[in-house]
XYZ file of C-alpha atoms in Angstrom:
758
model
C 0.000 0.000 0.000
C 1.372 3.387 -1.026
C 2.012 5.710 1.922
C 0.856 9.278 1.424
C 2.477 12.256 3.094
C 0.407 13.025 6.226
C 1.866 16.519 6.632
C 0.404 19.843 5.606
C 1.845 23.321 5.969
C 0.606 26.145 8.175
C -0.871 29.083 6.276
C 1.791 31.396 7.714
C 5.578 31.420 7.528
C 8.388 33.440 9.057
C 10.524 35.525 6.691
C 14.084 36.388 7.721
C 16.039 39.079 5.882
C 19.226 41.096 6.496
C 19.148 44.796 7.329
C 20.721 45.909 4.042
C 19.928 44.961 0.441
C 22.389 42.865 -1.510
C 22.799 45.855 -3.847
C 24.660 47.599 -1.028
C 27.416 45.007 -0.793
C 27.720 44.564 -4.542
C 27.992 48.295 -5.216
C 30.640 48.574 -2.509
C 32.792 45.760 -3.909
C 32.165 45.898 -7.671
C 35.414 47.773 -8.405
C 38.868 46.284 -7.915
C 39.460 48.147 -4.645
C 37.328 49.923 -2.057
C 38.626 53.459 -1.497
C 38.773 54.824 2.042
C 36.178 57.453 1.144
C 33.547 54.729 0.586
C 34.103 53.394 4.086
C 33.858 56.936 5.462
C 30.570 57.448 3.600
C 29.201 54.189 5.041
C 30.210 55.352 8.516
C 27.875 58.321 8.110
C 24.910 55.919 8.208
C 23.553 55.995 11.769
C 21.805 52.623 11.478
C 24.967 50.811 10.377
C 26.919 52.500 13.166
C 24.358 51.511 15.806
C 24.258 47.927 14.517
C 28.049 47.634 14.814
C 28.120 49.354 18.217
C 25.604 46.825 19.582
C 27.628 43.957 18.106
C 31.008 45.184 19.364
C 31.484 48.557 21.123
C 35.230 47.956 21.187
C 35.446 47.458 17.413
C 33.134 50.448 16.944
C 35.552 52.628 18.897
C 38.557 51.431 16.866
C 36.744 52.041 13.558
C 35.934 55.563 14.744
C 39.648 56.219 15.338
C 40.617 54.705 11.987
C 38.097 56.610 9.862
C 38.729 59.894 11.676
C 42.456 59.650 10.884
C 43.613 59.083 14.475
C 45.072 55.649 13.747
C 48.558 55.583 12.211
C 49.229 51.826 12.366
C 48.876 50.626 8.732
C 48.501 46.923 9.590
C 45.830 47.631 12.203
C 43.996 49.840 9.699
C 43.978 46.942 7.218
C 42.546 44.621 9.863
C 39.829 47.142 10.717
C 39.031 47.494 7.022
C 38.487 43.719 6.831
C 36.417 43.731 10.034
C 34.130 46.499 8.814
C 33.679 44.812 5.437
C 32.920 41.532 7.204
C 30.123 43.189 9.172
C 28.745 44.842 6.032
C 28.790 41.450 4.305
C 26.927 39.999 7.292
C 24.230 42.673 7.323
C 23.627 42.606 3.560
C 23.656 38.858 2.842
C 23.074 36.691 5.943
C 19.488 36.270 7.150
C 20.027 34.777 10.602
C 18.636 37.333 13.111
C 21.403 38.951 15.124
C 21.054 42.376 16.733
C 20.179 44.908 14.041
C 22.009 42.909 11.354
C 18.929 40.901 10.346
C 15.336 40.485 11.435
C 12.164 38.503 10.903
C 8.440 38.898 10.336
C 5.342 36.806 9.627
C 4.003 36.322 6.100
C 1.193 34.315 4.525
C 0.790 32.004 1.550
C -1.248 33.284 -1.402
C -1.806 32.846 -5.111
C 1.336 34.738 -6.128
C 4.621 35.830 -4.592
C 4.925 39.484 -3.626
C 7.290 40.660 -0.886
C 8.074 44.348 -0.461
C 9.821 45.620 2.674
C 9.278 49.084 4.093
C 12.148 51.538 4.523
C 14.592 50.063 7.027
C 14.132 53.038 9.349
C 10.573 51.854 9.969
C 11.487 48.391 11.200
C 10.564 47.584 14.787
C 12.972 46.443 17.467
C 13.142 45.161 21.027
C 16.108 46.060 23.226
C 16.687 44.593 26.660
C 19.476 44.091 29.153
C 21.882 41.179 28.903
C 20.734 38.213 31.005
C 24.185 37.829 32.531
C 23.892 41.345 33.948
C 20.278 40.829 35.072
C 21.154 37.570 36.824
C 24.046 39.263 38.655
C 21.754 42.190 39.509
C 19.013 39.914 40.886
C 21.535 37.947 42.962
C 22.896 41.172 44.425
C 19.360 42.319 45.258
C 18.538 38.999 46.932
C 21.458 39.563 49.341
C 20.309 43.057 50.359
C 18.880 42.637 53.880
C 15.788 44.770 53.250
C 14.964 42.737 50.132
C 16.064 39.335 51.406
C 13.763 39.395 54.434
C 10.685 40.254 52.323
C 11.229 37.790 49.484
C 9.471 34.456 49.161
C 11.885 31.509 49.316
C 11.420 28.105 47.683
C 13.277 24.784 47.626
C 15.904 24.435 44.903
C 13.943 22.704 42.120
C 16.791 20.254 41.452
C 16.446 18.938 45.036
C 15.570 15.271 45.609
C 15.899 12.837 48.488
C 18.015 9.681 48.367
C 18.076 7.662 51.603
C 19.345 9.881 54.395
C 20.446 12.666 52.068
C 18.992 15.471 50.008
C 20.920 16.006 46.787
C 20.779 19.011 44.510
C 22.724 21.044 41.962
C 24.428 24.238 43.062
C 25.952 26.812 40.744
C 28.696 29.373 41.087
C 30.793 31.554 38.784
C 34.400 31.041 37.741
C 37.000 33.724 37.030
C 35.631 34.050 33.480
C 32.197 34.866 34.922
C 30.813 31.607 33.520
C 28.370 29.486 35.462
C 29.690 26.203 36.870
C 27.547 23.484 38.423
C 28.278 20.910 41.084
C 26.261 18.143 42.718
C 25.906 18.721 46.439
C 24.462 16.659 49.266
C 23.126 17.529 52.711
C 22.169 15.099 55.469
C 18.438 14.598 56.011
C 16.943 15.905 59.239
C 13.418 16.482 60.527
C 14.142 20.231 60.671
C 15.260 20.302 57.053
C 12.232 18.341 55.896
C 9.903 20.784 57.710
C 11.505 23.726 55.913
C 11.486 22.075 52.467
C 7.865 20.960 52.745
C 6.629 24.343 53.963
C 8.623 26.325 51.421
C 7.106 24.531 48.417
C 4.620 27.332 47.819
C 6.920 30.120 49.010
C 7.626 31.460 52.469
C 9.502 34.445 53.902
C 12.581 33.896 56.064
C 10.714 34.847 59.258
C 7.866 32.444 58.464
C 10.307 29.595 57.909
C 12.361 30.401 61.005
C 9.284 30.421 63.239
C 8.536 26.836 62.159
C 11.691 25.722 63.995
C 11.419 27.803 67.148
C 10.756 25.745 70.279
C 12.081 25.392 73.819
C 15.488 24.298 72.516
C 15.861 26.497 69.401
C 15.777 30.293 69.579
C 14.535 32.485 66.744
C 18.076 33.727 66.111
C 19.346 30.157 65.740
C 16.450 29.259 63.456
C 17.027 32.318 61.264
C 20.747 31.509 61.057
C 19.812 27.996 59.871
C 17.547 29.445 57.144
C 20.357 31.804 56.087
C 22.667 28.810 55.805
C 20.163 27.022 53.564
C 19.991 30.136 51.385
C 23.773 30.489 51.199
C 24.039 26.866 50.067
C 21.253 27.301 47.484
C 19.002 24.717 49.123
C 16.503 27.571 49.228
C 16.244 29.959 46.299
C 14.381 33.247 46.011
C 11.423 34.293 43.899
C 13.745 36.517 41.880
C 15.773 33.592 40.555
C 16.327 33.968 36.786
C 13.511 33.031 34.454
C 13.736 32.348 30.714
C 10.008 32.167 30.003
C 7.303 34.793 30.329
C 7.891 38.516 30.526
C 11.295 40.135 30.229
C 13.252 39.395 33.406
C 13.606 43.118 34.192
C 9.781 43.371 34.158
C 9.588 40.376 36.472
C 12.058 41.973 38.880
C 10.087 45.220 38.889
C 6.797 43.439 39.660
C 8.341 41.449 42.477
C 10.068 44.446 44.054
C 6.872 46.472 43.674
C 5.324 44.321 46.411
C 8.124 45.107 48.876
C 8.635 48.020 51.256
C 11.653 50.305 51.384
C 12.948 49.602 47.876
C 11.828 52.830 46.178
C 15.381 53.740 45.132
C 15.877 50.423 43.336
C 12.464 50.691 41.661
C 13.337 54.186 40.491
C 16.490 52.853 38.834
C 14.553 50.081 37.099
C 11.951 52.604 35.936
C 14.728 54.760 34.476
C 16.207 51.749 32.643
C 12.817 50.798 31.224
C 12.191 54.329 29.986
C 15.581 54.341 28.271
C 14.930 51.001 26.570
C 11.499 52.150 25.411
C 12.988 55.356 24.029
C 15.836 53.581 22.241
C 13.327 51.233 20.598
C 11.464 54.108 18.947
C 13.896 54.137 16.031
C 16.946 52.612 14.362
C 20.061 54.770 14.279
C 20.569 55.798 17.925
C 23.916 57.363 18.807
C 26.506 55.543 20.885
C 26.554 58.290 23.535
C 22.986 57.379 24.551
C 24.062 53.818 25.368
C 27.250 55.010 27.057
C 25.316 57.429 29.253
C 23.071 54.645 30.526
C 25.990 52.233 30.977
C 27.686 54.829 33.223
C 24.541 54.973 35.355
C 24.307 51.167 35.482
C 27.945 51.012 36.612
C 26.934 52.803 39.834
C 24.958 49.685 40.830
C 28.278 47.961 41.446
C 27.044 44.973 39.447
C 29.650 43.620 36.999
C 28.906 43.792 33.273
C 30.699 44.012 29.939
C 29.585 46.838 27.676
C 29.685 44.621 24.569
C 27.066 42.367 26.160
C 25.000 44.851 28.159
C 22.374 45.496 25.470
C 20.603 42.767 23.495
C 18.454 43.727 20.507
C 16.139 41.846 18.145
C 14.811 43.430 14.966
C 11.369 42.765 13.508
C 11.222 43.785 9.877
C 8.071 45.362 8.483
C 6.647 44.710 5.012
C 4.132 46.431 2.734
C 3.333 42.978 1.367
C 4.619 39.609 2.502
C 3.123 36.801 0.466
C 4.740 33.645 -0.889
C 3.097 31.616 -3.646
C 1.212 28.690 -2.117
C 2.606 26.438 -4.837
C 5.874 26.403 -2.876
C 4.055 24.914 0.103
C 2.666 22.111 -2.045
C 5.963 21.550 -3.871
C 7.829 21.331 -0.590
C 5.268 18.824 0.688
C 5.833 16.639 -2.391
C 9.614 16.913 -2.004
C 9.319 15.556 1.544
C 8.779 12.063 0.119
C 12.254 11.973 -1.432
C 13.819 13.601 1.638
C 12.125 10.980 3.798
C 13.548 8.089 1.776
C 17.123 9.376 1.798
C 17.241 10.293 5.514
C 18.196 7.538 7.922
C 18.013 7.494 11.693
C 20.726 6.523 14.142
C 19.946 3.657 16.488
C 23.067 4.280 18.590
C 21.934 7.301 20.608
C 22.415 8.516 24.168
C 18.769 7.706 24.861
C 18.991 4.185 23.450
C 22.041 3.425 25.581
C 20.231 4.782 28.632
C 17.140 2.722 27.798
C 19.204 -0.469 27.488
C 20.923 0.227 30.810
C 17.580 1.009 32.478
C 15.928 -2.235 31.329
C 18.967 -4.245 32.373
C 18.870 -2.698 35.855
C 15.168 -2.115 36.558
C 13.327 -4.188 33.916
C 9.659 -3.058 33.958
C 9.787 -1.177 37.275
C 8.659 2.424 37.583
C 11.073 4.419 39.720
C 11.672 8.111 40.481
C 13.491 9.859 37.635
C 15.882 11.507 40.111
C 16.886 8.049 41.368
C 17.458 6.703 37.856
C 19.651 9.661 36.903
C 21.601 9.695 40.171
C 25.249 8.911 39.405
C 25.777 6.917 42.617
C 22.716 4.742 43.203
C 21.091 4.991 39.756
C 22.465 4.519 36.248
C 23.131 8.190 35.511
C 22.976 9.669 32.037
C 25.295 9.274 29.277
C 26.299 5.621 29.534
C 29.153 5.896 27.025
C 31.010 8.500 29.076
C 33.432 8.014 31.950
C 33.328 10.291 34.959
C 36.389 12.491 35.391
C 36.397 11.897 39.143
C 36.302 8.709 41.190
C 34.309 10.232 44.040
C 30.535 9.931 44.372
C 29.928 13.639 43.868
C 31.683 15.431 41.027
C 33.251 18.852 41.416
C 31.679 19.729 38.077
C 29.597 18.086 35.430
C 31.798 18.712 32.398
C 32.374 15.014 31.724
C 34.569 14.566 28.650
C 33.813 12.075 25.939
C 35.806 8.858 26.058
C 38.365 9.202 23.261
C 37.591 7.096 20.206
C 40.424 4.878 19.029
C 38.849 4.412 15.631
C 36.404 6.390 13.558
C 33.350 4.660 12.132
C 32.102 5.879 8.781
C 28.426 5.367 8.075
C 27.859 4.144 4.506
C 24.305 3.468 3.330
C 22.442 2.627 0.134
C 21.907 6.367 -0.338
C 25.656 7.028 -0.217
C 26.210 4.207 -2.711
C 23.814 5.874 -5.159
C 25.311 9.329 -4.603
C 28.847 8.038 -5.031
C 27.950 6.361 -8.334
C 26.353 9.583 -9.593
C 29.369 11.591 -8.453
C 31.731 9.382 -10.401
C 29.561 9.692 -13.509
C 29.345 13.497 -13.480
C 33.040 13.651 -12.569
C 33.898 11.800 -15.759
C 31.630 14.171 -17.691
C 33.003 17.246 -15.851
C 29.492 18.389 -14.903
C 28.706 21.085 -12.308
C 25.253 19.785 -11.320
C 24.081 16.443 -9.948
C 20.452 15.609 -10.686
C 18.333 13.462 -8.340
C 15.149 11.742 -9.515
C 12.435 9.834 -7.670
C 13.260 6.637 -9.543
C 16.771 6.684 -8.048
C 15.430 6.037 -4.559
C 11.929 4.575 -4.953
C 13.172 1.169 -3.729
C 14.109 2.653 -0.325
C 11.810 2.535 2.706
C 9.331 5.316 3.343
C 8.293 5.891 6.960
C 6.207 8.812 8.228
C 5.696 7.431 11.734
C 9.073 8.381 13.171
C 8.876 12.080 12.400
C 7.797 14.859 14.816
C 4.153 15.949 15.021
C 5.237 19.390 13.797
C 8.477 20.471 12.141
C 9.942 23.321 10.127
C 11.841 23.689 6.885
C 14.499 26.357 6.480
C 14.544 27.436 2.834
C 15.533 30.239 0.481
C 13.925 31.247 -2.803
C 16.019 32.677 -5.646
C 15.715 33.075 -9.400
C 18.154 30.839 -11.234
C 18.297 30.937 -15.026
C 15.088 32.929 -14.987
C 13.075 30.496 -12.851
C 12.323 30.525 -9.139
C 14.096 27.747 -7.260
C 13.824 26.780 -3.611
C 17.079 26.119 -1.745
C 16.500 23.708 1.131
C 18.801 24.034 4.150
C 17.138 21.755 6.688
C 13.838 20.244 7.751
C 13.006 18.871 11.182
C 13.165 19.761 14.866
C 11.245 18.329 17.804
C 8.700 21.128 17.233
C 7.968 23.578 14.432
C 8.049 26.315 17.084
C 11.720 25.791 18.030
C 13.153 28.284 15.534
C 10.524 30.880 16.469
C 10.439 30.622 20.264
C 13.138 33.235 20.846
C 11.150 35.865 18.931
C 7.816 35.174 20.636
C 8.451 37.890 23.257
C 8.906 40.788 20.855
C 6.293 40.341 18.146
C 2.600 39.530 18.608
C 2.208 37.909 15.179
C 5.128 35.546 15.827
C 3.716 34.700 19.256
C 0.317 33.975 17.699
C 1.938 31.670 15.132
C 3.901 29.867 17.880
C 0.738 29.501 19.990
C -1.030 27.972 16.988
C 1.753 25.405 16.517
C 1.840 24.537 20.217
C -1.944 24.162 20.465
C -1.945 21.674 17.560
C 0.834 19.683 19.241
C -1.201 19.507 22.450
C -4.315 18.469 20.507
C -2.417 15.599 18.904
C -1.077 14.521 22.306
C -4.374 15.080 24.110
C -3.815 12.316 26.705
C -0.334 13.560 27.506
C 1.007 16.728 29.091
C 3.446 18.615 26.880
C 5.560 20.491 29.411
C 8.116 23.186 28.617
C 11.595 22.631 30.076
C 12.631 25.771 31.972
C 16.356 25.804 32.580
C 19.105 28.416 32.449
C 22.334 26.528 31.641
C 24.478 29.656 31.424
C 23.467 33.221 32.251
C 24.353 34.692 28.857
C 22.607 31.811 27.065
C 19.406 33.343 28.451
C 19.653 36.010 25.744
C 18.801 33.483 23.022
C 16.728 30.862 24.847
C 14.227 33.245 26.446
C 10.699 32.913 25.113
C 7.115 33.657 26.033
C 5.122 31.342 28.278
C 3.730 29.200 25.479
C 2.708 25.945 27.160
C 0.245 25.322 29.966
C 2.715 23.209 31.948
C 6.418 23.698 32.659
C 9.237 21.584 34.114
C 11.455 23.984 36.095
C 15.033 22.840 36.633
C 17.518 25.442 37.880
C 15.255 28.058 36.370
C 12.117 29.796 37.598
C 8.738 28.951 36.136
C 6.056 31.631 35.912
C 3.049 29.358 35.442
C 0.852 28.635 38.499
C 2.333 26.149 40.985
C -0.255 23.495 40.061
C 0.983 23.645 36.470
C 4.634 23.068 37.392
C 6.000 19.534 37.093
C 9.062 19.132 39.285
C 11.777 16.584 38.563
C 11.171 15.092 42.006
C 7.549 14.386 40.967
C 8.459 12.531 37.747
C 8.501 8.732 37.593
C 10.208 6.772 34.821
C 9.645 3.353 33.285
C 10.244 1.605 29.981
C 7.168 0.122 28.306
C 7.200 -1.632 24.942
C 10.639 -0.231 24.200
C 9.640 3.338 25.018
C 10.660 5.562 27.931
C 7.573 6.782 29.782
C 7.680 9.752 32.156
C 4.717 10.139 34.520
C 3.784 12.851 36.999
C 2.763 11.288 40.315
C 0.650 14.309 41.232
C -1.129 14.676 37.878
C -1.047 10.936 37.077
C -0.432 11.692 33.409
C 2.367 11.044 30.980
C 4.758 13.962 30.608
C 6.314 14.827 27.252
C 9.162 17.338 27.764
C 9.521 20.139 25.224
C 12.278 22.712 24.680
C 10.828 25.377 22.408
C 14.003 27.111 21.356
C 17.019 26.400 19.165
C 19.472 25.851 22.026
C 22.238 23.315 21.339
C 21.438 21.711 24.663
C 23.937 18.820 24.431
C 27.001 21.042 24.851
C 28.237 20.645 28.460
C 24.683 20.080 29.662
C 23.622 18.930 33.102
C 22.510 15.270 32.860
C 18.877 15.907 33.874
C 18.496 18.740 31.358
C 20.239 16.715 28.638
C 18.014 13.710 29.349
C 14.738 15.656 29.306
C 15.712 17.331 26.035
C 16.702 14.009 24.480
C 13.374 12.420 25.491
C 11.467 14.893 23.312
C 13.115 13.228 20.287
C 12.528 9.676 21.494
C 12.110 7.169 18.628
C 12.069 10.103 16.221
C 14.362 11.105 13.430
C 15.637 14.609 14.188
C 14.830 15.656 10.641
C 14.901 14.827 6.951
C 17.059 16.311 4.253
C 20.000 15.836 1.958
C 23.365 14.952 3.523
C 26.509 13.961 1.661
C 27.885 12.000 4.597
C 31.330 12.203 6.207
C 33.190 10.140 3.612
C 31.928 12.032 0.563
C 32.317 15.445 2.234
C 36.093 14.959 2.217
C 36.136 15.479 -1.557
C 37.662 18.693 -2.876
C 34.649 19.531 -5.060
C 31.008 18.626 -4.572
C 28.464 19.667 -7.218
C 25.175 21.451 -6.872
C 22.443 18.888 -6.130
C 19.116 19.491 -7.875
C 15.768 17.756 -7.441
C 12.925 19.172 -9.569
C 12.542 22.843 -8.485
C 14.753 22.358 -5.442
C 18.423 22.811 -4.777
C 19.246 20.340 -2.024
C 22.926 21.241 -1.781
C 24.997 24.086 -3.170
C 28.211 23.444 -5.054
C 31.152 23.649 -2.665
C 34.944 23.501 -2.667
C 37.231 22.337 0.122
C 40.403 24.410 -0.207
C 43.784 23.905 1.453
C 45.009 27.290 2.673
C 48.545 26.249 1.742
C 47.371 26.227 -1.899
C 46.622 29.956 -1.626
C 50.156 31.091 -0.841
C 50.516 32.345 -4.423
C 48.172 35.222 -3.508
C 50.834 36.876 -1.362
C 53.148 37.678 -4.231
C 50.865 38.703 -7.096
C 48.032 41.079 -7.883
C 45.301 39.297 -5.954
C 42.334 39.813 -8.301
C 44.258 38.660 -11.371
C 45.737 35.684 -9.537
C 42.372 34.671 -8.079
C 40.714 34.984 -11.487
C 43.095 32.411 -12.970
C 42.677 30.135 -9.962
C 38.868 30.272 -9.764
C 38.363 29.815 -13.517
C 40.481 26.669 -13.285
C 38.294 25.360 -10.446
C 34.991 26.746 -11.824
C 34.506 28.959 -8.761
C 32.188 31.966 -9.300
C 33.300 35.450 -8.305
C 30.618 35.893 -5.614
C 31.163 33.058 -3.152
C 30.496 32.250 0.508
C 33.004 31.144 3.123
C 31.339 28.478 5.276
C 32.174 28.193 8.967
C 29.641 25.884 10.615
C 26.332 27.766 10.477
C 28.079 31.030 9.634
C 28.546 32.343 6.116
C 30.647 35.215 4.801
C 29.984 36.650 1.337
C 33.170 37.319 -0.650
C 33.619 39.101 -3.959
C 36.682 37.509 -5.562
C 36.927 40.375 -8.038
C 37.695 42.851 -5.239
C 41.053 43.071 -3.469
C 39.606 44.310 -0.175
C 37.132 41.438 -0.128
C 39.896 38.922 -0.921
C 41.973 40.343 1.946
C 38.951 39.937 4.235
C 38.689 36.280 3.196
C 42.399 35.594 3.659
C 42.342 37.292 7.050
C 39.411 35.080 8.120
C 41.211 31.831 7.189
C 44.807 32.707 8.085
C 44.911 30.273 11.028
C 43.162 27.378 9.291
C 44.504 24.434 7.340
C 41.423 24.239 5.106
C 38.370 26.304 4.303
C 35.080 25.537 2.590
C 33.667 27.781 -0.127
C 30.084 27.511 -1.332
C 28.312 29.021 -4.305
C 26.116 32.059 -3.651
C 22.792 31.565 -5.426
C 21.512 35.132 -5.285
C 23.969 35.810 -8.095
C 24.313 34.039 -11.439
C 27.757 33.211 -12.800
C 29.110 35.378 -9.996
C 27.223 38.464 -11.181
C 24.624 40.202 -9.069
C 21.274 41.047 -10.622
C 18.666 42.868 -8.530
C 15.955 40.907 -10.361
C 17.168 37.640 -8.818
C 15.757 38.429 -5.368
C 12.055 37.942 -4.655
C 12.289 40.255 -1.622
C 12.392 43.865 -2.755
C 12.549 47.335 -1.272
C 12.445 50.390 -3.523
C 13.868 48.400 -6.474
C 16.618 46.926 -4.313
C 16.999 43.178 -3.831
C 17.383 41.288 -0.542
C 18.485 37.773 0.251
C 15.865 35.749 2.088
C 15.238 32.807 4.341
C 11.826 31.287 5.078
C 10.831 29.154 8.045
C 7.924 27.087 6.700
C 6.203 24.909 9.286
C 4.304 21.640 8.883
C 2.017 19.533 11.063
C 0.799 15.948 10.796
C -2.813 16.557 9.773
C -3.709 12.836 9.902
C -2.683 12.615 13.556
C -4.616 15.800 14.251
C -7.759 14.466 12.540
C -7.545 11.196 14.506
C -7.152 13.078 17.787
C -10.134 15.313 16.997
C -12.258 12.322 16.001
C -11.434 10.540 19.268
C -12.345 13.689 21.188
C -15.717 13.904 19.419
C -16.423 10.224 20.065
C -15.701 10.708 23.762
C -18.094 13.661 23.874
C -20.818 11.520 22.327
C -20.189 8.704 24.819
C -20.352 11.144 27.732
C -23.821 12.257 26.611
């Protein structure tokens, strides 16, 4: 029986575009050299200056000296020239939102494509304080006697009991001002249990101390005991950092507003809020406005770095923002091929944990905290060795066990691709064509994909026809890429809410609970999001949903049933499905509980579908453009040894590069690839070549990729579907899908239950 694609696309998408049109970069670099006067003219643009100041105040200051003639060091001037050009490249070609360099907005599908941005001075923005500063500020406030005594205090939400001990995670800061975690233990006592039980819904220090006062314990002794619990983070305050809900500064203000004697602090917060509101009225604010506020903030005696103090997101505005609906349908049809060629890995952290759990506990249901305990449970990541022989680790940065040999995954898909590569290599072709018949014998499975997921795509005109360039498709939720922007734009929040509500409908018998955790203070800048789910799992992070909607780790039970890990809330007696609705790379130096909960959301699921060359093939010097129907699944790319570029030091760079790139069929407009980062380079411009060489000077190899908003290396403003006053922009679309068959089944079951109840 032929399997049909059960997914359909939402009627809205998110469009991401850079601040500047591509015309800007091309006009700047179209001659052989960029004269100093052009850089000086650019520096007259207040919006560009503000964008660079927010990205790097230190670089901003150095550029000011250079362009005003104060800098006499020729080599340093050259480096600053490359740095400024790099930022201009970033803000005129790369769509990933970052400060004022790029932004996003919501669009809709329609009969035809028509996208016209407003003047960039009319874009909206949201500026806030750096989370690292706000966390330090809140911790300082919590130690102020007048504040401390009036705050509500709660048990550390990582706390759990094992035998005659309570164990929990404590954090501190190293000399680099980075958060470090350690597992701590404290001996159980009746007094401690009384405090922990009574503090569950929040209590002031005096209220907790009075619980201990009796004939043998004075109030002073009891209060000293509570202070000790606070100092050791067994009790945490209501102004602990939060990464969901309102901006943390707003949360601080509301909390302090209920206290007495803190008018001076509230006045400072009010002043900060007024400044942020004023700065967000326009793009192009002067640096002195930020510096004036930073000088006032410095008086708080709370440490901060100017380059991180202000965090800004930009929300672009459009006169029209419509993408032809045919792209939604075409992308849906392309999913069948992507599904066939995308395999899943059976050797995962979660699978190893599951095997260890079944071996140890079989079908038992036990507390999750017990299972993940490194001493009496099985812990989490079974393939790793602890870096300490003691029961409790000084830190949780457990290194991977070094691999003695590297395994290369080689599948039927790679066999087909390799055969095609050899064929087009013999024919010296630039493009590799994929067809359905090439892969129709491979399995097709829709059951191991997420209920909702997103595709990251671009649309460009190539040889006169619109083509869609597919970057990726997947994610545990279609809302992951949008979560960060849900606090600053109502339309994005509405779209996210729509996605989340469909996910909850599909999982109607389960509780989809948002994981609330702050792994590192500064990480809070990019993982913060609105309160978008009814339930939350707080873990070393404060939840803002009502207490009855919070699922604590201590409340979660774990079992393995029919090969599947099941998490159940004892209090709610329902299955819990953890969700992390942001794009955080949570596996990097993560606490085991956080890592585990995040991994569970992808249980028995492929993380995504798409085109991947594979490790073995990616080692080739040249890989062609991969085309499937109206889609480009991979751009042509070149892996270059930097030692092969030494000839550029002795000759006229443009002429030398021209000979070299013609030989290798490399277009003049090209992108340097560095992980997820891209840097647009014009190989017909000496300044741009210097920028490229400066970026790769400490590398053995670099990867170059074709830039598809230009044809044969030449920019044409007609190639971009996103326009503004006859100028062309690069683009990136986040198009989201949901499993409509699962949704229909869930709705039918709900209707049947209603009928039975009647």
